[in-house]
Structure formats: structure tokens, C-alpha cells
Amino acid sequence: MFLPSKKDLKTALEVFALFHWISIAFIITTTVTIVNLYLVVFTPYWPVTVLILIWLAFDWKTPQRGGRRFTCVRHWRLWKHYRDYFPLKLLKTHDISPSRNYILVCHPHGILACGWFGHFATEASGFSKIFPGITPYVLTLGAFFWMPFLREYVMSAGICSVSQSSIDFLLTHKGTGNMIIVVVGGLAECRYSLPGSSTLVLKNRSGFVRTALQHGVALIPAYAFGETDLYDQHIFTPGGFVNRFQKWFRSMIHIYPCAFYGRGFTKKSWGLLPYSRPVTTIVGEPLPMPKIENPSQEIVAKYHALYIDALRKLFDQHKTKFGISETQELEII
């Protein structure tokens, strides 16, 4: 009888870990919706749905108040398989003191921000050992906290809302040693996520600088080499029907619908799993910020330019180690 080898089992577990992460939001949302509709329409147990909605209303602001993390979830063995699938690697260039708070600014977003999740929402890369005394808070869209059970699952990994009130709370009510992780390019950067690309949506995104100035916290640039190599995209003919639809869709809800694709459950198949390609994230030196409660636009622009210079320096110092040409530069749009 044929028995799979240890290597085959490890590969299968890695693929399962990625499939779980990519599909869990859809699975939980669909299951919760169908079950509650069934309870309300076809059974006398509609009070269960009412109780869930009451709890949701009562607990609505928790994602903006530091969330509800569970250390055991961050240490799941599943995340080790997630890390090894690519693999992921987290490196620091400077020590970070737990006596202060920080905003870690991540680039690029990529298609699904695979590296950022693995490094900072789990302990797969050994975050607590690399940055002892630092508590990471990954910030994401508030929509992830609208669905019961999905929100509990997301918060258990230490993920919170990216709203301004959430950021203010984390920087003022949780003491020191807190690191807020933001991917400032957001979904707008997905359209530029192509293998070999180093294009960042950053020129007109200065809100994170203003927030850092208001709270007097340091900004830390971080760049994930390989994040944009995890998916391919089909680029439609400029001016064609599909391209016009993409632009219309973006103008309506500010999300650019990308025709991205990767691999399937096997390496040579087509699908929506990311390619198994290494992603190495370099965390740079903290950039100190003065505390200014109401910074002017000129001051914000000054420190925004200083941040971009620090990010370019980080990129240029390490790019050749990851197969990027010495002549290739960051393109800031």
C-alpha cells in the first residue's frame, strides 16, 4: 500500500495552512449567514440570532479598544506550516526599546499581504523573540469586524480596526511597548503588485505621519522583499471594456479589481493560492518624531519626506541581496 512520505505530508500541511488563511473569511461569513437565516426562517430558535446581534452591538467597539487577543492562537502550529510554505523570514536592523510606542509602516501591500500577516499576526516568524517586550497590533479594515465569529477569530490574532479612534487608543491607553502595524498602500497598491515591481502608493498618504507627530511616536519603515512576486496579474488592454470597468469600479468604491492568479493545490496547477516563493521582511531603524498636537501641513510634509528618504535607504541597502538590480529604485506614486 502506498504511503505518503514525510515531505509529502509536510507539503500538504503547508498548502492546507494557506488555503485555510485565504478561505476562512468566506467560510465563516457564509456559514454564519446560512445558519442564522435557517434559524430565523425554518426553526423556533430565532432568539439565538437575536442574542448574537445583541452581543455584536454590545461588543461593537472592542476592535477599536485593543481587540481581544489569545496568545495560544498566535502560537498555533498551523502558522509554522504557513511560514514554511513560502518561506517567510523576519529580520531587524536595529533593536527596539519596549519603553516607547511605535508605528511600523509596511511596504508593499502585495495582493493579500501574506508576509505581514505571517510576521505580525502570528508567532510563526518568532516576533516576540526578535522584538522582546514589544506587543504588535496589526490594523485592518473595519469590515472584518462586522460579522459575528469572524471578528472573534480575527481579533484572537491581535488584529484591530484601522480606524483613527483605534490608533489613538492603542497609543494612549495601553502603556508602552506597543507596535502598531499599518500597510499604508492598502488595496490601492494591489494593481501594482507584479513580480519584480517596486511601486508604492505613498506620495499622497501622509495620515500616518500626522498621527505619529500627534502622539510623538517613532515611525519604523519595513519592506518585504518578494511580496509582489507571490501572484501574477492579467493586465487588460488600456481603454478596453474590462479596463474601463476596472476604472469605473475603482471610482465607485475605491478598490481596483485585479485579475490576479497564482498556483493551485499542486505546484504546477493554476489557482488562487500564492506561489511558493520566499518573502524576507527587513525592519528598519526607528525614525523619531516630535510630539506636536496640531501639526501644520508643512510640518507633516517635512517628516513625510524624511520617512520616504529612510524607506529608500532601507530598500537600497538590501535590494541586491534579493535579486533586485542595483539600478532599480522605489517608485513612489
mmCIF file of C-alpha atoms in Angstrom:
data_model
loop_
_atom_site.group_PDB
_atom_site.id
_atom_site.type_symbol
_atom_site.label_atom_id
_atom_site.label_comp_id
_atom_site.label_asym_id
_atom_site.label_seq_id
_atom_site.Cartn_x
_atom_site.Cartn_y
_atom_site.Cartn_z
ATOM 1 C CA MET A 1 0.000 0.000 0.000
ATOM 2 C CA PHE A 2 1.292 3.439 -0.964
ATOM 3 C CA LEU A 3 2.128 5.680 1.978
ATOM 4 C CA PRO A 4 2.944 9.367 1.581
ATOM 5 C CA SER A 5 6.431 10.422 2.604
ATOM 6 C CA LYS A 6 7.135 12.922 5.389
ATOM 7 C CA LYS A 7 7.957 15.507 2.738
ATOM 8 C CA ASP A 8 4.583 14.940 1.041
ATOM 9 C CA LEU A 9 2.757 15.295 4.365
ATOM 10 C CA LYS A 10 4.645 18.495 5.189
ATOM 11 C CA THR A 11 3.829 19.947 1.768
ATOM 12 C CA ALA A 12 0.154 19.041 2.205
ATOM 13 C CA LEU A 13 0.054 20.726 5.624
ATOM 14 C CA GLU A 14 1.663 23.877 4.202
ATOM 15 C CA VAL A 15 -0.884 24.038 1.380
ATOM 16 C CA PHE A 16 -3.714 23.473 3.865
ATOM 17 C CA ALA A 17 -2.413 26.313 6.058
ATOM 18 C CA LEU A 18 -2.508 28.733 3.114
ATOM 19 C CA PHE A 19 -5.899 27.516 1.937
ATOM 20 C CA HIS A 20 -7.266 27.940 5.457
ATOM 21 C CA TRP A 21 -5.982 31.512 5.694
ATOM 22 C CA ILE A 22 -7.253 32.565 2.271
ATOM 23 C CA SER A 23 -10.685 30.959 2.599
ATOM 24 C CA ILE A 24 -11.525 31.322 6.304
ATOM 25 C CA ALA A 25 -13.279 34.692 5.974
ATOM 26 C CA PHE A 26 -15.521 33.358 3.187
ATOM 27 C CA ILE A 27 -16.225 30.092 5.033
ATOM 28 C CA ILE A 28 -17.133 31.749 8.344
ATOM 29 C CA THR A 29 -19.207 34.508 6.703
ATOM 30 C CA THR A 30 -21.145 32.041 4.551
ATOM 31 C CA THR A 31 -21.709 29.580 7.391
ATOM 32 C CA VAL A 32 -22.871 32.212 9.874
ATOM 33 C CA THR A 33 -25.232 33.775 7.316
ATOM 34 C CA ILE A 34 -26.813 30.483 6.227
ATOM 35 C CA VAL A 35 -27.170 29.087 9.761
ATOM 36 C CA ASN A 36 -28.803 32.236 11.093
ATOM 37 C CA LEU A 37 -31.165 32.514 8.135
ATOM 38 C CA TYR A 38 -32.149 28.888 8.731
ATOM 39 C CA LEU A 39 -32.730 29.511 12.449
ATOM 40 C CA VAL A 40 -34.908 32.544 11.762
ATOM 41 C CA VAL A 41 -36.940 31.194 8.829
ATOM 42 C CA PHE A 42 -37.292 27.468 9.488
ATOM 43 C CA THR A 43 -36.955 26.907 13.243
ATOM 44 C CA PRO A 44 -38.291 28.353 16.516
ATOM 45 C CA TYR A 45 -34.707 29.157 17.604
ATOM 46 C CA TRP A 46 -34.652 32.709 16.225
ATOM 47 C CA PRO A 47 -33.795 34.047 19.730
ATOM 48 C CA VAL A 48 -30.294 32.630 19.185
ATOM 49 C CA THR A 49 -29.819 35.037 16.296
ATOM 50 C CA VAL A 50 -31.220 37.879 18.379
ATOM 51 C CA LEU A 51 -28.749 37.106 21.183
ATOM 52 C CA ILE A 52 -25.876 37.087 18.681
ATOM 53 C CA LEU A 53 -26.935 40.508 17.365
ATOM 54 C CA ILE A 54 -27.250 41.865 20.917
ATOM 55 C CA TRP A 55 -23.745 40.643 21.709
ATOM 56 C CA LEU A 56 -22.452 42.187 18.479
ATOM 57 C CA ALA A 57 -23.951 45.558 19.419
ATOM 58 C CA PHE A 58 -22.604 45.322 22.976
ATOM 59 C CA ASP A 59 -19.111 44.349 21.806
ATOM 60 C CA TRP A 60 -19.023 46.623 18.746
ATOM 61 C CA LYS A 61 -16.176 48.871 19.900
ATOM 62 C CA THR A 62 -13.813 46.135 21.071
ATOM 63 C CA PRO A 63 -11.827 46.111 17.763
ATOM 64 C CA GLN A 64 -11.189 49.828 18.425
ATOM 65 C CA ARG A 65 -10.137 49.195 22.032
ATOM 66 C CA GLY A 66 -7.204 46.863 21.586
ATOM 67 C CA GLY A 67 -9.176 43.825 20.453
ATOM 68 C CA ARG A 68 -9.207 40.501 22.266
ATOM 69 C CA ARG A 69 -6.051 38.513 21.526
ATOM 70 C CA PHE A 70 -5.357 34.936 22.571
ATOM 71 C CA THR A 71 -1.685 34.040 22.777
ATOM 72 C CA CYS A 72 -2.446 30.376 22.104
ATOM 73 C CA VAL A 73 -3.952 31.256 18.697
ATOM 74 C CA ARG A 74 -0.841 33.210 17.695
ATOM 75 C CA HIS A 75 1.273 30.146 18.561
ATOM 76 C CA TRP A 76 -0.766 27.587 16.591
ATOM 77 C CA ARG A 77 1.369 25.021 14.819
ATOM 78 C CA LEU A 78 -0.676 25.822 11.716
ATOM 79 C CA TRP A 79 1.175 29.117 11.356
ATOM 80 C CA LYS A 80 4.542 27.337 11.254
ATOM 81 C CA HIS A 81 3.326 25.493 8.170
ATOM 82 C CA TYR A 82 2.078 28.826 6.799
ATOM 83 C CA ARG A 83 5.592 30.288 7.251
ATOM 84 C CA ASP A 84 7.334 27.312 5.671
ATOM 85 C CA TYR A 85 5.093 27.353 2.589
ATOM 86 C CA PHE A 86 6.880 30.419 1.155
ATOM 87 C CA PRO A 87 9.088 30.514 3.359
ATOM 88 C CA LEU A 88 8.841 33.754 5.374
ATOM 89 C CA LYS A 89 11.737 35.393 7.194
ATOM 90 C CA LEU A 90 11.736 38.418 9.506
ATOM 91 C CA LEU A 91 14.939 40.422 10.060
ATOM 92 C CA LYS A 92 15.653 43.563 12.079
ATOM 93 C CA THR A 93 18.392 46.121 11.530
ATOM 94 C CA HIS A 94 18.106 47.761 14.977
ATOM 95 C CA ASP A 95 16.890 46.842 18.443
ATOM 96 C CA ILE A 96 13.546 48.305 19.506
ATOM 97 C CA SER A 97 13.164 49.580 23.071
ATOM 98 C CA PRO A 98 9.955 48.499 24.872
ATOM 99 C CA SER A 99 9.921 51.813 26.747
ATOM 100 C CA ARG A 100 8.250 53.556 23.801
ATOM 101 C CA ASN A 101 5.429 53.019 21.315
ATOM 102 C CA TYR A 102 5.918 52.718 17.556
ATOM 103 C CA ILE A 103 4.116 52.749 14.228
ATOM 104 C CA LEU A 104 5.591 50.131 11.905
ATOM 105 C CA VAL A 105 4.834 51.106 8.309
ATOM 106 C CA CYS A 106 4.808 48.154 5.908
ATOM 107 C CA HIS A 107 5.557 48.132 2.180
ATOM 108 C CA PRO A 108 4.401 46.843 -0.238
ATOM 109 C CA HIS A 109 0.850 45.584 0.328
ATOM 110 C CA GLY A 110 1.015 42.946 -2.388
ATOM 111 C CA ILE A 111 -2.213 41.179 -3.321
ATOM 112 C CA LEU A 112 -3.128 39.643 0.044
ATOM 113 C CA ALA A 113 -0.399 40.971 2.376
ATOM 114 C CA CYS A 114 0.703 37.402 3.075
ATOM 115 C CA GLY A 115 4.024 38.329 4.674
ATOM 116 C CA TRP A 116 2.611 40.943 7.016
ATOM 117 C CA PHE A 117 0.041 38.541 8.403
ATOM 118 C CA GLY A 118 2.560 35.760 8.969
ATOM 119 C CA HIS A 119 5.113 38.006 10.670
ATOM 120 C CA PHE A 120 2.946 40.172 12.893
ATOM 121 C CA ALA A 121 -0.411 38.418 13.446
ATOM 122 C CA THR A 122 1.263 35.130 14.410
ATOM 123 C CA GLU A 123 4.418 33.982 16.165
ATOM 124 C CA ALA A 124 5.487 31.875 13.166
ATOM 125 C CA SER A 125 8.494 34.131 12.492
ATOM 126 C CA GLY A 126 9.360 34.478 16.158
ATOM 127 C CA PHE A 127 8.273 38.093 16.593
ATOM 128 C CA SER A 128 8.399 38.038 20.411
ATOM 129 C CA LYS A 129 11.959 36.704 20.338
ATOM 130 C CA ILE A 130 13.154 39.182 17.709
ATOM 131 C CA PHE A 131 11.437 42.119 19.450
ATOM 132 C CA PRO A 132 11.259 41.211 23.156
ATOM 133 C CA GLY A 133 8.876 43.313 25.212
ATOM 134 C CA ILE A 134 7.004 44.590 22.138
ATOM 135 C CA THR A 135 3.303 43.854 21.543
ATOM 136 C CA PRO A 136 2.250 44.002 17.870
ATOM 137 C CA TYR A 137 -1.188 45.204 16.772
ATOM 138 C CA VAL A 138 -1.945 44.574 13.101
ATOM 139 C CA LEU A 139 -4.544 47.030 11.818
ATOM 140 C CA THR A 140 -7.010 46.133 9.076
ATOM 141 C CA LEU A 141 -10.306 47.203 7.520
ATOM 142 C CA GLY A 142 -13.266 47.584 9.850
ATOM 143 C CA ALA A 143 -15.372 45.317 7.602
ATOM 144 C CA PHE A 144 -13.622 42.264 9.076
ATOM 145 C CA PHE A 145 -15.299 43.046 12.407
ATOM 146 C CA TRP A 146 -18.871 43.267 11.155
ATOM 147 C CA MET A 147 -19.539 39.520 11.037
ATOM 148 C CA PRO A 148 -20.057 37.535 14.272
ATOM 149 C CA PHE A 149 -17.480 34.778 14.870
ATOM 150 C CA LEU A 150 -15.256 36.079 12.070
ATOM 151 C CA ARG A 151 -14.471 39.130 14.200
ATOM 152 C CA GLU A 152 -13.634 36.909 17.183
ATOM 153 C CA TYR A 153 -11.291 34.830 15.055
ATOM 154 C CA VAL A 154 -9.566 37.905 13.593
ATOM 155 C CA MET A 155 -9.173 39.621 16.980
ATOM 156 C CA SER A 156 -7.734 36.470 18.554
ATOM 157 C CA ALA A 157 -4.571 37.009 16.467
ATOM 158 C CA GLY A 158 -4.117 40.530 17.838
ATOM 159 C CA ILE A 159 -5.693 42.278 14.849
ATOM 160 C CA CYS A 160 -7.598 45.533 15.411
ATOM 161 C CA SER A 161 -9.508 48.116 13.399
ATOM 162 C CA VAL A 162 -7.504 50.651 11.391
ATOM 163 C CA SER A 163 -9.829 53.497 12.419
ATOM 164 C CA GLN A 164 -8.348 56.665 13.914
ATOM 165 C CA SER A 165 -10.049 56.020 17.250
ATOM 166 C CA SER A 166 -8.432 52.574 17.379
ATOM 167 C CA ILE A 167 -4.969 54.003 16.700
ATOM 168 C CA ASP A 168 -5.420 56.759 19.293
ATOM 169 C CA PHE A 169 -6.496 54.227 21.909
ATOM 170 C CA LEU A 170 -3.551 51.902 21.284
ATOM 171 C CA LEU A 171 -1.064 54.766 21.518
ATOM 172 C CA THR A 172 -2.533 56.350 24.663
ATOM 173 C CA HIS A 173 -4.319 53.695 26.752
ATOM 174 C CA LYS A 174 -2.123 50.589 26.502
ATOM 175 C CA GLY A 175 1.087 51.827 28.115
ATOM 176 C CA THR A 176 4.401 51.430 26.296
ATOM 177 C CA GLY A 177 5.974 48.674 24.215
ATOM 178 C CA ASN A 178 3.168 48.713 21.645
ATOM 179 C CA MET A 179 3.831 48.467 17.919
ATOM 180 C CA ILE A 180 1.033 49.369 15.521
ATOM 181 C CA ILE A 181 1.442 47.712 12.123
ATOM 182 C CA VAL A 182 -0.093 49.539 9.156
ATOM 183 C CA VAL A 183 0.161 48.791 5.432
ATOM 184 C CA VAL A 184 -0.343 52.312 4.132
ATOM 185 C CA GLY A 185 -0.535 51.385 0.434
ATOM 186 C CA GLY A 186 -3.674 49.386 1.143
ATOM 187 C CA LEU A 187 -5.824 47.864 -1.554
ATOM 188 C CA ALA A 188 -4.861 50.677 -3.944
ATOM 189 C CA GLU A 189 -1.428 49.084 -4.198
ATOM 190 C CA CYS A 190 -2.771 45.734 -5.427
ATOM 191 C CA ARG A 191 -2.878 46.869 -9.054
ATOM 192 C CA TYR A 192 0.890 47.461 -8.974
ATOM 193 C CA SER A 193 1.654 44.108 -7.371
ATOM 194 C CA LEU A 194 3.509 42.366 -10.182
ATOM 195 C CA PRO A 195 6.624 40.171 -9.999
ATOM 196 C CA GLY A 196 9.688 42.405 -9.805
ATOM 197 C CA SER A 197 7.662 45.552 -9.112
ATOM 198 C CA SER A 198 8.795 48.134 -6.544
ATOM 199 C CA THR A 199 5.962 50.649 -6.985
ATOM 200 C CA LEU A 200 4.420 52.044 -3.799
ATOM 201 C CA VAL A 201 1.295 54.167 -3.268
ATOM 202 C CA LEU A 202 2.732 56.647 -0.781
ATOM 203 C CA LYS A 203 3.103 60.133 -2.259
ATOM 204 C CA ASN A 204 -0.277 61.397 -1.050
ATOM 205 C CA ARG A 205 -0.590 59.171 2.010
ATOM 206 C CA SER A 206 0.607 61.163 4.970
ATOM 207 C CA GLY A 207 -2.031 60.424 7.607
ATOM 208 C CA PHE A 208 0.294 58.004 9.394
ATOM 209 C CA VAL A 209 2.901 60.768 9.670
ATOM 210 C CA ARG A 210 0.373 63.188 11.162
ATOM 211 C CA THR A 211 -0.706 60.548 13.691
ATOM 212 C CA ALA A 212 2.915 59.832 14.644
ATOM 213 C CA LEU A 213 3.514 63.553 15.210
ATOM 214 C CA GLN A 214 0.355 63.976 17.283
ATOM 215 C CA HIS A 215 1.429 61.157 19.599
ATOM 216 C CA GLY A 216 5.183 61.689 19.404
ATOM 217 C CA VAL A 217 5.866 58.075 18.421
ATOM 218 C CA ALA A 218 8.628 56.866 16.122
ATOM 219 C CA LEU A 219 7.933 55.578 12.610
ATOM 220 C CA ILE A 220 9.649 52.369 11.550
ATOM 221 C CA PRO A 221 9.943 51.587 7.816
ATOM 222 C CA ALA A 222 9.695 47.939 6.794
ATOM 223 C CA TYR A 223 9.982 46.394 3.351
ATOM 224 C CA ALA A 224 9.008 42.849 2.331
ATOM 225 C CA PHE A 225 11.244 41.661 -0.489
ATOM 226 C CA GLY A 226 9.326 39.083 -2.514
ATOM 227 C CA GLU A 227 5.788 40.097 -1.513
ATOM 228 C CA THR A 228 4.946 41.263 -5.034
ATOM 229 C CA ASP A 229 6.266 38.003 -6.525
ATOM 230 C CA LEU A 230 3.560 35.849 -4.928
ATOM 231 C CA TYR A 231 0.930 36.415 -7.633
ATOM 232 C CA ASP A 232 0.720 37.189 -11.326
ATOM 233 C CA GLN A 233 -1.854 39.507 -12.841
ATOM 234 C CA HIS A 234 -3.528 39.685 -16.212
ATOM 235 C CA ILE A 235 -3.236 43.258 -17.491
ATOM 236 C CA PHE A 236 -6.140 44.134 -19.758
ATOM 237 C CA THR A 237 -5.788 46.342 -22.822
ATOM 238 C CA PRO A 238 -5.845 50.030 -21.816
ATOM 239 C CA GLY A 239 -9.119 51.582 -22.914
ATOM 240 C CA GLY A 240 -10.772 48.212 -23.459
ATOM 241 C CA PHE A 241 -14.106 47.177 -21.952
ATOM 242 C CA VAL A 242 -12.633 45.343 -18.952
ATOM 243 C CA ASN A 243 -10.113 48.088 -18.276
ATOM 244 C CA ARG A 244 -12.883 50.708 -18.355
ATOM 245 C CA PHE A 245 -14.912 48.576 -15.937
ATOM 246 C CA GLN A 246 -11.916 48.348 -13.577
ATOM 247 C CA LYS A 247 -11.562 52.145 -13.567
ATOM 248 C CA TRP A 248 -15.306 52.644 -13.075
ATOM 249 C CA PHE A 249 -15.342 50.158 -10.205
ATOM 250 C CA ARG A 250 -12.399 51.935 -8.558
ATOM 251 C CA SER A 251 -14.126 55.311 -8.918
ATOM 252 C CA MET A 252 -17.236 53.932 -7.191
ATOM 253 C CA ILE A 253 -15.768 52.107 -4.169
ATOM 254 C CA HIS A 254 -12.046 52.960 -4.316
ATOM 255 C CA ILE A 255 -10.975 49.344 -4.890
ATOM 256 C CA TYR A 256 -9.262 48.315 -8.114
ATOM 257 C CA PRO A 257 -10.488 44.809 -9.128
ATOM 258 C CA CYS A 258 -7.375 42.874 -10.147
ATOM 259 C CA ALA A 259 -7.368 39.712 -12.271
ATOM 260 C CA PHE A 260 -4.715 38.000 -10.171
ATOM 261 C CA TYR A 261 -3.803 34.326 -10.111
ATOM 262 C CA GLY A 262 -1.263 32.011 -8.551
ATOM 263 C CA ARG A 263 -0.994 28.266 -8.089
ATOM 264 C CA GLY A 264 -3.441 25.567 -7.103
ATOM 265 C CA PHE A 265 -3.054 22.708 -4.649
ATOM 266 C CA THR A 266 -0.094 21.411 -6.644
ATOM 267 C CA LYS A 267 2.872 23.493 -7.780
ATOM 268 C CA LYS A 268 2.191 23.256 -11.500
ATOM 269 C CA SER A 269 -1.543 23.885 -11.292
ATOM 270 C CA TRP A 270 -3.406 27.183 -11.649
ATOM 271 C CA GLY A 271 -5.360 28.682 -8.787
ATOM 272 C CA LEU A 272 -5.652 31.409 -6.171
ATOM 273 C CA LEU A 273 -3.028 30.240 -3.716
ATOM 274 C CA PRO A 274 0.160 32.344 -3.730
ATOM 275 C CA TYR A 275 3.268 30.938 -5.343
ATOM 276 C CA SER A 276 5.761 29.248 -3.019
ATOM 277 C CA ARG A 277 8.379 31.979 -3.208
ATOM 278 C CA PRO A 278 10.477 33.371 -0.337
ATOM 279 C CA VAL A 279 9.469 36.627 1.346
ATOM 280 C CA THR A 280 12.020 38.352 3.565
ATOM 281 C CA THR A 281 10.908 41.362 5.574
ATOM 282 C CA ILE A 282 13.514 43.886 6.707
ATOM 283 C CA VAL A 283 12.516 46.110 9.631
ATOM 284 C CA GLY A 284 14.472 49.353 9.603
ATOM 285 C CA GLU A 285 15.628 51.919 12.119
ATOM 286 C CA PRO A 286 13.016 53.906 14.086
ATOM 287 C CA LEU A 287 12.603 57.474 12.856
ATOM 288 C CA PRO A 288 11.937 59.675 15.934
ATOM 289 C CA MET A 289 9.070 62.152 15.751
ATOM 290 C CA PRO A 290 8.481 65.231 17.925
ATOM 291 C CA LYS A 291 5.123 65.483 19.660
ATOM 292 C CA ILE A 292 3.011 68.174 18.002
ATOM 293 C CA GLU A 293 -0.715 68.090 18.808
ATOM 294 C CA ASN A 294 -1.782 70.051 15.712
ATOM 295 C CA PRO A 295 0.993 69.787 13.135
ATOM 296 C CA SER A 296 0.706 72.061 10.114
ATOM 297 C CA GLN A 297 0.658 70.644 6.606
ATOM 298 C CA GLU A 298 4.205 71.935 6.090
ATOM 299 C CA ILE A 299 5.483 70.024 9.135
ATOM 300 C CA VAL A 300 3.673 66.859 8.052
ATOM 301 C CA ALA A 301 5.165 67.193 4.556
ATOM 302 C CA LYS A 302 8.647 67.659 6.041
ATOM 303 C CA TYR A 303 8.519 64.470 8.089
ATOM 304 C CA HIS A 304 6.761 62.592 5.301
ATOM 305 C CA ALA A 305 9.754 63.395 3.079
ATOM 306 C CA LEU A 306 12.157 62.265 5.831
ATOM 307 C CA TYR A 307 10.248 58.997 6.117
ATOM 308 C CA ILE A 308 10.412 58.372 2.364
ATOM 309 C CA ASP A 309 14.157 59.032 2.444
ATOM 310 C CA ALA A 310 14.563 56.469 5.263
ATOM 311 C CA LEU A 311 12.484 53.941 3.320
ATOM 312 C CA ARG A 312 14.517 54.456 0.136
ATOM 313 C CA LYS A 313 17.726 53.988 2.136
ATOM 314 C CA LEU A 314 16.424 50.732 3.613
ATOM 315 C CA PHE A 315 15.411 49.460 0.168
ATOM 316 C CA ASP A 316 18.706 50.413 -1.479
ATOM 317 C CA GLN A 317 20.816 48.840 1.279
ATOM 318 C CA HIS A 318 19.210 45.421 0.898
ATOM 319 C CA LYS A 319 17.755 45.137 -2.623
ATOM 320 C CA THR A 320 20.712 43.392 -4.305
ATOM 321 C CA LYS A 321 20.544 40.573 -1.718
ATOM 322 C CA PHE A 322 17.148 39.620 -3.135
ATOM 323 C CA GLY A 323 17.884 39.703 -6.858
ATOM 324 C CA ILE A 324 16.924 43.315 -7.481
ATOM 325 C CA SER A 325 19.186 45.291 -9.787
ATOM 326 C CA GLU A 326 21.425 47.957 -8.290
ATOM 327 C CA THR A 327 19.851 50.457 -10.692
ATOM 328 C CA GLN A 328 16.236 49.683 -9.771
ATOM 329 C CA GLU A 329 14.700 52.234 -7.411
ATOM 330 C CA LEU A 330 11.486 52.587 -5.454
ATOM 331 C CA GLU A 331 8.780 54.250 -7.491
ATOM 332 C CA ILE A 332 6.605 56.394 -5.219
ATOM 333 C CA ILE A 333 3.230 57.346 -6.693
#
